[in-house]
mmCIF file of C-alpha atoms and ligand atoms in Angstrom:
data_model
loop_
_atom_site.group_PDB
_atom_site.id
_atom_site.type_symbol
_atom_site.label_atom_id
_atom_site.label_comp_id
_atom_site.label_asym_id
_atom_site.label_seq_id
_atom_site.Cartn_x
_atom_site.Cartn_y
_atom_site.Cartn_z
ATOM 1 C CA MET A 239 0.052 -0.370 -0.369
ATOM 2 C CA LEU A 240 1.052 3.438 -1.096
ATOM 3 C CA ALA A 241 -0.165 6.870 0.553
ATOM 4 C CA LEU A 242 1.004 10.007 -0.465
ATOM 5 C CA GLY A 243 1.394 12.561 3.175
ATOM 6 C CA ILE A 244 0.732 16.265 2.215
ATOM 7 C CA GLU A 245 2.348 18.761 5.370
ATOM 8 C CA GLY A 246 1.483 21.994 5.513
ATOM 9 C CA THR A 247 1.129 23.631 9.238
ATOM 10 C CA ALA A 248 3.370 26.447 9.389
ATOM 11 C CA HIS A 249 6.814 27.431 6.530
ATOM 12 C CA THR A 250 7.200 24.439 5.437
ATOM 13 C CA VAL A 251 5.116 22.862 2.462
ATOM 14 C CA GLY A 252 6.559 19.015 1.960
ATOM 15 C CA VAL A 253 4.807 16.088 -0.225
ATOM 16 C CA GLY A 254 6.001 12.619 0.824
ATOM 17 C CA ILE A 255 4.833 8.690 -0.394
ATOM 18 C CA VAL A 256 5.740 5.974 1.812
ATOM 19 C CA ASP A 257 5.232 2.354 1.428
ATOM 20 C CA GLU A 258 3.544 -0.029 4.749
ATOM 21 C CA THR A 259 7.156 -1.088 5.937
ATOM 22 C CA CYS A 260 7.888 2.700 5.772
ATOM 23 C CA ARG A 261 10.213 2.622 3.280
ATOM 24 C CA VAL A 262 10.207 6.368 2.347
ATOM 25 C CA ARG A 263 10.250 6.620 -2.049
ATOM 26 C CA ALA A 264 9.716 9.844 -1.994
ATOM 27 C CA ASN A 265 10.267 13.110 0.361
ATOM 28 C CA VAL A 266 10.069 16.468 -0.981
ATOM 29 C CA TYR A 267 9.576 20.586 0.149
ATOM 30 C CA ASP A 268 9.446 24.115 0.285
ATOM 31 C CA MET A 269 9.595 25.941 2.808
ATOM 32 C CA ILE A 270 8.553 29.936 2.421
ATOM 33 C CA ARG A 271 12.233 32.382 4.055
ATOM 34 C CA PRO A 272 10.201 35.740 4.669
ATOM 35 C CA GLU A 273 13.271 38.711 3.188
ATOM 36 C CA LYS A 274 12.808 40.380 6.464
ATOM 37 C CA GLY A 275 9.937 39.856 9.958
ATOM 38 C CA GLY A 276 8.851 36.442 10.436
ATOM 39 C CA ILE A 277 6.162 34.441 9.135
ATOM 40 C CA HIS A 278 2.751 36.100 7.859
ATOM 41 C CA PRO A 279 0.246 32.741 7.911
ATOM 42 C CA ARG A 280 -1.813 34.361 5.010
ATOM 43 C CA GLU A 281 1.990 34.155 3.127
ATOM 44 C CA ALA A 282 2.747 31.469 4.074
ATOM 45 C CA ALA A 283 -0.136 29.834 2.736
ATOM 46 C CA ASN A 284 -0.241 31.155 -0.335
ATOM 47 C CA HIS A 285 3.275 29.710 -0.885
ATOM 48 C CA HIS A 286 1.924 26.794 -0.505
ATOM 49 C CA ALA A 287 -1.055 27.051 -2.690
ATOM 50 C CA GLU A 288 1.282 27.440 -5.408
ATOM 51 C CA ALA A 289 3.963 25.037 -4.174
ATOM 52 C CA VAL A 290 1.999 22.080 -3.439
ATOM 53 C CA VAL A 291 0.866 20.954 -7.003
ATOM 54 C CA PRO A 292 4.352 20.986 -8.091
ATOM 55 C CA LEU A 293 5.422 19.025 -5.006
ATOM 56 C CA ILE A 294 2.878 16.267 -5.536
ATOM 57 C CA ARG A 295 4.651 15.751 -9.040
ATOM 58 C CA LYS A 296 7.646 15.669 -8.161
ATOM 59 C CA ALA A 297 7.311 13.540 -4.823
ATOM 60 C CA ALA A 298 5.430 10.764 -8.038
ATOM 61 C CA SER A 299 8.125 11.325 -10.164
ATOM 62 C CA ALA A 300 10.540 10.781 -7.579
ATOM 63 C CA ALA A 301 9.375 7.585 -5.930
ATOM 64 C CA GLY A 302 9.119 6.315 -9.965
ATOM 65 C CA VAL A 303 5.487 6.160 -9.233
ATOM 66 C CA ARG A 304 1.745 7.376 -11.143
ATOM 67 C CA LEU A 305 -0.707 9.193 -9.138
ATOM 68 C CA LYS A 306 -3.182 6.300 -9.963
ATOM 69 C CA GLU A 307 -1.103 3.449 -7.784
ATOM 70 C CA ILE A 308 -1.745 6.232 -4.309
ATOM 71 C CA ASP A 309 -4.087 4.121 -2.072
ATOM 72 C CA LEU A 310 -4.523 6.879 0.547
ATOM 73 C CA VAL A 311 -4.091 10.799 1.098
ATOM 74 C CA ALA A 312 -3.335 11.514 3.796
ATOM 75 C CA PHE A 313 -2.763 15.856 5.048
ATOM 76 C CA SER A 314 -1.743 17.218 7.982
ATOM 77 C CA GLN A 315 -5.009 18.307 10.268
ATOM 78 C CA GLY A 316 -3.544 20.148 12.647
ATOM 79 C CA PRO A 317 -2.244 21.741 14.994
ATOM 80 C CA GLY A 318 -1.007 24.778 13.172
ATOM 81 C CA LEU A 319 -1.367 28.588 11.367
ATOM 82 C CA GLY A 320 -5.136 28.327 10.208
ATOM 83 C CA PRO A 321 -4.792 29.313 6.655
ATOM 84 C CA CYS A 322 -1.853 27.095 5.296
ATOM 85 C CA LEU A 323 -3.786 24.164 7.574
ATOM 86 C CA ARG A 324 -6.901 25.094 4.762
ATOM 87 C CA THR A 325 -4.577 25.333 2.080
ATOM 88 C CA VAL A 326 -3.370 21.718 2.043
ATOM 89 C CA ALA A 327 -6.339 20.174 3.331
ATOM 90 C CA THR A 328 -8.168 21.321 -0.275
ATOM 91 C CA ALA A 329 -5.260 19.528 -2.211
ATOM 92 C CA ALA A 330 -5.528 16.711 -0.692
ATOM 93 C CA ARG A 331 -9.533 16.568 -0.729
ATOM 94 C CA ALA A 332 -9.166 17.451 -4.492
ATOM 95 C CA LEU A 333 -6.321 14.993 -4.599
ATOM 96 C CA ALA A 334 -7.868 12.147 -2.467
ATOM 97 C CA LEU A 335 -11.400 12.908 -4.720
ATOM 98 C CA SER A 336 -9.716 12.918 -8.092
ATOM 99 C CA LEU A 337 -7.895 9.785 -7.779
ATOM 100 C CA LYS A 338 -11.571 7.850 -5.308
ATOM 101 C CA VAL A 339 -8.913 7.131 -2.599
ATOM 102 C CA PRO A 340 -9.615 7.456 1.011
ATOM 103 C CA ILE A 341 -8.484 10.407 2.998
ATOM 104 C CA LEU A 342 -7.065 10.643 6.809
ATOM 105 C CA GLY A 343 -6.171 13.611 8.465
ATOM 106 C CA VAL A 344 -2.969 13.214 10.393
ATOM 107 C CA ASN A 345 -2.095 15.267 14.471
ATOM 108 C CA HIS A 346 1.082 16.988 12.673
ATOM 109 C CA CYS A 347 2.922 16.190 16.393
ATOM 110 C CA VAL A 348 2.132 12.311 16.436
ATOM 111 C CA ALA A 349 3.180 11.949 12.710
ATOM 112 C CA HIS A 350 6.624 13.242 14.273
ATOM 113 C CA LEU A 351 6.403 10.681 16.865
ATOM 114 C CA GLU A 352 5.394 7.318 14.734
ATOM 115 C CA ILE A 353 7.870 8.320 11.651
ATOM 116 C CA GLY A 354 10.650 8.062 14.458
ATOM 117 C CA ARG A 355 9.425 4.015 15.192
ATOM 118 C CA GLY A 356 9.367 3.584 11.877
ATOM 119 C CA VAL A 357 13.031 4.651 10.944
ATOM 120 C CA THR A 358 14.806 3.821 13.991
ATOM 121 C CA PRO A 359 14.898 0.716 16.221
ATOM 122 C CA ALA A 360 13.579 3.034 19.005
ATOM 123 C CA LYS A 361 9.503 0.765 19.733
ATOM 124 C CA ASP A 362 8.215 2.636 22.753
ATOM 125 C CA PRO A 363 9.916 6.058 22.759
ATOM 126 C CA VAL A 364 9.461 8.949 24.846
ATOM 127 C CA LEU A 365 9.789 12.001 22.129
ATOM 128 C CA LEU A 366 11.253 15.493 22.715
ATOM 129 C CA TYR A 367 9.942 16.722 19.952
ATOM 130 C CA VAL A 368 11.745 20.293 19.416
ATOM 131 C CA SER A 369 10.319 22.586 17.002
ATOM 132 C CA GLY A 370 9.725 26.375 15.502
ATOM 133 C CA GLY A 371 6.107 26.580 17.015
ATOM 134 C CA ASN A 372 5.998 23.272 18.656
ATOM 135 C CA THR A 373 8.049 22.502 22.266
ATOM 136 C CA GLN A 374 6.981 18.779 23.915
ATOM 137 C CA VAL A 375 7.231 15.251 25.359
ATOM 138 C CA ILE A 376 5.002 12.964 24.623
ATOM 139 C CA ALA A 377 4.889 9.687 25.534
ATOM 140 C CA PHE A 378 2.156 6.477 24.439
ATOM 141 C CA ALA A 379 0.377 5.875 27.965
ATOM 142 C CA ARG A 380 -2.871 4.334 28.130
ATOM 143 C CA GLY A 381 -3.945 4.615 24.310
ATOM 144 C CA ARG A 382 -2.997 8.128 23.772
ATOM 145 C CA TYR A 383 0.717 10.079 22.999
ATOM 146 C CA ARG A 384 -0.072 11.920 26.349
ATOM 147 C CA VAL A 385 2.273 15.368 27.011
ATOM 148 C CA PHE A 386 3.855 15.147 29.577
ATOM 149 C CA GLY A 387 5.425 18.856 29.993
ATOM 150 C CA GLU A 388 5.689 21.378 26.858
ATOM 151 C CA THR A 389 6.696 24.668 26.499
ATOM 152 C CA LEU A 390 4.249 27.567 28.448
ATOM 153 C CA ASP A 391 5.087 30.015 25.559
ATOM 154 C CA ILE A 392 6.789 29.870 22.092
ATOM 155 C CA GLY A 393 8.927 26.720 20.642
ATOM 156 C CA VAL A 394 12.927 26.917 21.379
ATOM 157 C CA GLY A 395 13.270 26.467 17.327
ATOM 158 C CA ASN A 396 10.656 29.675 17.103
ATOM 159 C CA MET A 397 13.301 31.413 20.314
ATOM 160 C CA LEU A 398 16.138 30.734 18.238
ATOM 161 C CA ASP A 399 14.661 32.053 14.965
ATOM 162 C CA LYS A 400 13.431 35.327 17.192
ATOM 163 C CA PHE A 401 16.632 35.964 18.551
ATOM 164 C CA GLY A 402 19.042 35.457 15.441
ATOM 165 C CA ARG A 403 16.206 37.763 13.302
ATOM 166 C CA GLU A 404 16.847 40.425 15.722
ATOM 167 C CA CYS A 405 20.664 39.919 15.624
ATOM 168 C CA GLY A 406 20.175 40.128 11.776
ATOM 169 C CA LEU A 407 20.928 36.618 10.937
ATOM 170 C CA ALA A 408 19.128 34.603 8.156
ATOM 171 C CA PHE A 409 15.726 33.046 8.439
ATOM 172 C CA PRO A 410 15.907 29.131 10.187
ATOM 173 C CA SER A 411 19.092 31.073 12.555
ATOM 174 C CA GLY A 412 18.814 28.197 14.893
ATOM 175 C CA PRO A 413 21.596 26.604 12.602
ATOM 176 C CA ILE A 414 23.495 29.737 11.903
ATOM 177 C CA LEU A 415 23.505 29.950 16.416
ATOM 178 C CA GLU A 416 24.456 26.486 16.085
ATOM 179 C CA GLY A 417 28.220 27.096 13.618
ATOM 180 C CA LEU A 418 28.224 30.894 16.335
ATOM 181 C CA ALA A 419 27.471 28.669 19.015
ATOM 182 C CA ARG A 420 30.797 26.255 18.568
ATOM 183 C CA LYS A 421 33.186 29.505 18.399
ATOM 184 C CA GLY A 422 31.728 30.397 21.785
ATOM 185 C CA SER A 423 33.166 29.975 25.800
ATOM 186 C CA LYS A 424 31.745 32.086 28.032
ATOM 187 C CA LEU A 425 28.184 30.468 29.700
ATOM 188 C CA LEU A 426 26.164 34.113 30.765
ATOM 189 C CA PRO A 427 23.507 33.887 32.605
ATOM 190 C CA LEU A 428 20.229 33.350 31.445
ATOM 191 C CA PRO A 429 16.792 32.637 32.899
ATOM 192 C CA TYR A 430 16.456 28.495 33.623
ATOM 193 C CA SER A 431 13.091 28.307 33.240
ATOM 194 C CA VAL A 432 11.523 24.710 34.351
ATOM 195 C CA LYS A 433 8.134 24.691 35.845
ATOM 196 C CA GLY A 434 7.728 21.458 37.437
ATOM 197 C CA MET A 435 7.081 19.245 33.541
ATOM 198 C CA ASP A 436 6.312 22.479 32.114
ATOM 199 C CA VAL A 437 9.447 25.424 30.023
ATOM 200 C CA ALA A 438 9.772 28.839 29.240
ATOM 201 C CA PHE A 439 11.815 30.143 26.396
ATOM 202 C CA SER A 440 10.249 33.800 26.005
ATOM 203 C CA GLY A 441 12.628 35.457 29.315
ATOM 204 C CA MET A 442 15.517 33.744 27.765
ATOM 205 C CA LEU A 443 14.573 35.889 24.546
ATOM 206 C CA THR A 444 14.528 39.112 26.804
ATOM 207 C CA ALA A 445 17.202 38.299 28.533
ATOM 208 C CA ALA A 446 19.790 37.338 25.734
ATOM 209 C CA LEU A 447 18.515 40.324 23.597
ATOM 210 C CA ALA A 448 19.405 42.782 26.549
ATOM 211 C CA LEU A 449 23.085 41.410 26.994
ATOM 212 C CA ARG A 450 23.431 41.523 23.192
ATOM 213 C CA LYS A 451 22.348 45.647 23.589
ATOM 214 C CA GLN A 452 25.325 45.368 26.379
ATOM 215 C CA GLY A 453 27.778 44.317 23.511
ATOM 216 C CA GLU A 454 27.821 40.319 24.673
ATOM 217 C CA ALA A 455 30.020 38.300 21.467
ATOM 218 C CA LEU A 456 26.920 36.921 19.885
ATOM 219 C CA GLU A 457 29.210 33.587 19.911
ATOM 220 C CA ASP A 458 28.560 33.470 23.442
ATOM 221 C CA LEU A 459 25.402 34.304 23.591
ATOM 222 C CA ALA A 460 24.495 31.659 21.350
ATOM 223 C CA PHE A 461 26.755 28.849 23.103
ATOM 224 C CA SER A 462 24.637 30.427 26.521
ATOM 225 C CA ILE A 463 21.553 29.815 25.165
ATOM 226 C CA GLN A 464 22.041 26.428 24.052
ATOM 227 C CA GLU A 465 24.039 25.077 27.099
ATOM 228 C CA VAL A 466 21.040 26.597 29.220
ATOM 229 C CA ALA A 467 17.787 26.029 26.806
ATOM 230 C CA PHE A 468 19.060 22.564 26.043
ATOM 231 C CA ALA A 469 19.646 21.369 29.472
ATOM 232 C CA MET A 470 15.768 22.064 30.138
ATOM 233 C CA LEU A 471 14.652 20.161 27.081
ATOM 234 C CA THR A 472 16.683 17.325 29.016
ATOM 235 C CA GLU A 473 15.675 17.861 32.194
ATOM 236 C CA VAL A 474 12.127 17.512 32.038
ATOM 237 C CA THR A 475 12.420 14.463 29.179
ATOM 238 C CA GLU A 476 14.692 12.887 31.835
ATOM 239 C CA ARG A 477 11.988 13.331 34.568
ATOM 240 C CA ALA A 478 9.604 11.797 31.914
ATOM 241 C CA MET A 479 11.610 8.836 30.893
ATOM 242 C CA ALA A 480 11.903 8.499 34.680
ATOM 243 C CA HIS A 481 8.336 8.657 35.659
ATOM 244 C CA ILE A 482 7.157 6.135 33.280
ATOM 245 C CA ASP A 483 10.439 4.079 33.634
ATOM 246 C CA ASN A 484 11.164 3.839 30.179
ATOM 247 C CA ASP A 485 14.717 3.239 28.371
ATOM 248 C CA GLU A 486 14.218 5.067 24.623
ATOM 249 C CA VAL A 487 15.056 8.803 23.992
ATOM 250 C CA LEU A 488 13.517 10.078 20.706
ATOM 251 C CA LEU A 489 14.065 13.469 18.483
ATOM 252 C CA GLY A 490 12.276 14.802 16.442
ATOM 253 C CA GLY A 491 11.241 17.989 15.191
ATOM 254 C CA GLY A 492 14.143 20.416 13.410
ATOM 255 C CA VAL A 493 16.041 21.517 15.862
ATOM 256 C CA ALA A 494 16.380 17.777 16.595
ATOM 257 C CA ARG A 495 19.040 18.285 13.732
ATOM 258 C CA ASN A 496 21.511 20.366 16.399
ATOM 259 C CA ARG A 497 24.473 18.439 17.543
ATOM 260 C CA ARG A 498 25.185 19.893 20.881
ATOM 261 C CA LEU A 499 21.102 18.730 21.792
ATOM 262 C CA GLN A 500 21.920 15.169 20.024
ATOM 263 C CA GLU A 501 25.037 14.912 22.616
ATOM 264 C CA MET A 502 22.985 16.488 25.245
ATOM 265 C CA VAL A 503 20.099 14.101 25.510
ATOM 266 C CA GLY A 504 22.376 11.568 24.232
ATOM 267 C CA ARG A 505 24.866 11.728 27.291
ATOM 268 C CA MET A 506 21.636 12.010 29.289
ATOM 269 C CA ALA A 507 19.883 8.587 27.741
ATOM 270 C CA SER A 508 23.046 6.571 28.410
ATOM 271 C CA ASP A 509 23.858 7.373 32.321
ATOM 272 C CA ARG A 510 20.907 6.145 33.116
ATOM 273 C CA GLY A 511 21.160 3.150 30.818
ATOM 274 C CA ALA A 512 18.750 4.049 28.052
ATOM 275 C CA ARG A 513 19.626 4.445 23.903
ATOM 276 C CA MET A 514 18.618 7.795 21.799
ATOM 277 C CA PHE A 515 17.477 8.041 18.341
ATOM 278 C CA VAL A 516 17.469 10.630 15.907
ATOM 279 C CA PRO A 517 15.691 10.433 12.520
ATOM 280 C CA PRO A 518 17.632 11.548 9.643
ATOM 281 C CA GLY A 519 17.353 14.894 8.909
ATOM 282 C CA ASP A 520 14.879 15.576 6.714
ATOM 283 C CA LEU A 521 12.234 13.334 8.633
ATOM 284 C CA CYS A 522 13.145 15.667 11.824
ATOM 285 C CA ILE A 523 11.808 18.618 10.663
ATOM 286 C CA ASP A 524 8.127 19.142 8.978
ATOM 287 C CA ASN A 525 7.706 16.848 6.169
ATOM 288 C CA GLY A 526 5.058 14.677 4.356
ATOM 289 C CA ALA A 527 6.445 11.529 4.702
ATOM 290 C CA MET A 528 5.946 11.255 8.204
ATOM 291 C CA ILE A 529 2.160 12.311 7.485
ATOM 292 C CA ALA A 530 1.667 9.689 4.789
ATOM 293 C CA TRP A 531 3.469 6.831 7.157
ATOM 294 C CA THR A 532 1.196 8.054 10.119
ATOM 295 C CA GLY A 533 -2.263 8.270 7.941
ATOM 296 C CA LEU A 534 -1.015 4.712 7.241
ATOM 297 C CA GLN A 535 -0.968 3.790 10.198
ATOM 298 C CA MET A 536 -4.066 5.281 11.397
ATOM 299 C CA HIS A 537 -6.022 3.625 8.018
ATOM 300 C CA ARG A 538 -4.502 -0.183 9.602
ATOM 301 C CA GLY A 539 -5.942 0.672 12.837
ATOM 302 C CA GLY A 540 -9.113 1.156 10.954
ATOM 303 C CA VAL A 541 -9.407 4.378 11.266
ATOM 304 C CA ARG A 542 -11.639 6.227 8.255
ATOM 305 C CA MET A 543 -12.830 9.992 7.349
ATOM 306 C CA LYS A 544 -15.897 11.142 5.364
ATOM 307 C CA LEU A 545 -14.975 14.411 4.061
ATOM 308 C CA ALA A 546 -16.505 16.381 6.674
ATOM 309 C CA GLU A 547 -14.756 15.450 8.751
ATOM 310 C CA THR A 548 -11.763 16.730 7.226
ATOM 311 C CA VAL A 549 -12.281 20.272 8.236
ATOM 312 C CA VAL A 550 -8.551 21.652 10.481
ATOM 313 C CA ASP A 551 -8.148 21.985 14.083
ATOM 314 C CA GLN A 552 -5.378 24.920 14.595
ATOM 315 C CA ARG A 553 -5.104 23.578 18.237
ATOM 316 C CA TYR A 554 -5.538 19.926 18.125
ATOM 317 C CA ARG A 555 -3.833 18.381 20.619
ATOM 318 C CA THR A 556 -1.655 15.308 20.895
ATOM 319 C CA ASP A 557 -3.563 13.511 23.180
ATOM 320 C CA GLU A 558 -7.254 13.727 21.346
ATOM 321 C CA VAL A 559 -5.890 11.275 19.542
ATOM 322 C CA PRO A 560 -7.219 7.634 19.802
ATOM 323 C CA VAL A 561 -4.056 5.412 19.103
ATOM 324 C CA THR A 562 -6.160 3.010 17.387
ATOM 325 C CA TRP A 563 -3.144 1.348 15.640
ATOM 326 C CA ARG A 564 -0.974 0.742 18.452
HETATM 327 P P1 LIG R 711 10.049 22.232 12.120
HETATM 328 O O1 LIG R 711 9.508 23.619 12.640
HETATM 329 O O2 LIG R 711 10.442 21.323 12.418
HETATM 330 O O3 LIG R 711 10.129 22.667 10.903
HETATM 331 O O4 LIG R 711 11.973 22.671 12.180
HETATM 332 C C1 LIG R 711 12.508 24.366 11.809
HETATM 333 C C2 LIG R 711 12.758 24.653 13.335
HETATM 334 O O5 LIG R 711 13.869 24.510 14.016
HETATM 335 C C3 LIG R 711 13.261 26.185 12.935
HETATM 336 O O6 LIG R 711 13.125 27.185 14.546
HETATM 337 C C4 LIG R 711 15.231 26.226 12.829
HETATM 338 O O7 LIG R 711 15.999 27.407 13.454
HETATM 339 C C5 LIG R 711 15.451 24.977 13.695
HETATM 340 N N1 LIG R 711 16.368 23.856 13.158
HETATM 341 C C6 LIG R 711 16.921 23.446 12.446
HETATM 342 N N2 LIG R 711 18.113 23.329 12.501
HETATM 343 C C7 LIG R 711 18.552 23.755 13.224
HETATM 344 C C8 LIG R 711 19.999 23.935 14.644
HETATM 345 N N3 LIG R 711 21.254 22.938 13.522
HETATM 346 N N4 LIG R 711 19.986 23.991 15.887
HETATM 347 C C9 LIG R 711 18.606 24.746 15.969
HETATM 348 N N5 LIG R 711 17.638 24.818 15.515
HETATM 349 C C10 LIG R 711 17.240 24.213 14.322
HETATM 350 MG MG1 LIG R 712 6.953 19.673 13.880
#
């Protein structure tokens, strides 16, 4: 069985084609990169509207299949930016109707976890999901993916991007800051905001920008932001693992590509006799393959959706999804 998945919750529109063994046959995407300022939801949606059909064709040709051979269309139903979600849902409905195949709306956060289980040996991991808009610690418990901890304000990637933007760096700034951080060495005081199992990043952003105004070097600031933010994330992830006695940790989301984060979480895992798994970079960021794969899993678990049930949900919660396929 072949599924085509369309992702489009935020800055990236992606199309993936995956088979029932989780072989990724195609995974293509395009990201809006605003010249200045942040992402405007309407502009991102227009970008996705223009890019989605060429990407569907590109995915089919990369996979070496004709669209007629697709058995299922899946799309990112939420959470995300309303205009982006609606654009991608419309494309998915049109495609499913014209191919006369089932359509399934997929929870984006659940998809980050499922693709990690699909392409790494992780079986029942605690997921540290760190992206632009989302930051959550997720694990499976009693039939659902439950959120053990999350950001109380902005996602960690968003904090990195906003800091970079204010300092004149390009979008996305996370990878640029990672490079700068390697040249930094002075650990500057930044707020360590762990509240119970949750984290917060806006105070760190404000404090880092103030230090920048006082003339601190960008390299030292990048270094300090990474050390403090990633320590916070590692702490809550470890606590979730201890709480449910789990010995697997999976990274997901664009920030999971960061080597220093991988090093810190990997060290925590090995200290407690656990294992860390990191999917390939193209499957960490927002991508269509994870949507296709999760759609296949849902279909296997008996999930079916009428067109009327494919309305998008900007605030679709991870723990709202009945996980019938595990
Ligand atoms: P996503 O929202 O999952 O597609 O991931 C995009 C986010 O990941 C953006 O906020 C990027 O700045 C961030 N990101 C990507 N690569 C890195 C990296 N190497 N280090 C830190 N952040 C990164
Ligand atoms: Mg994401």
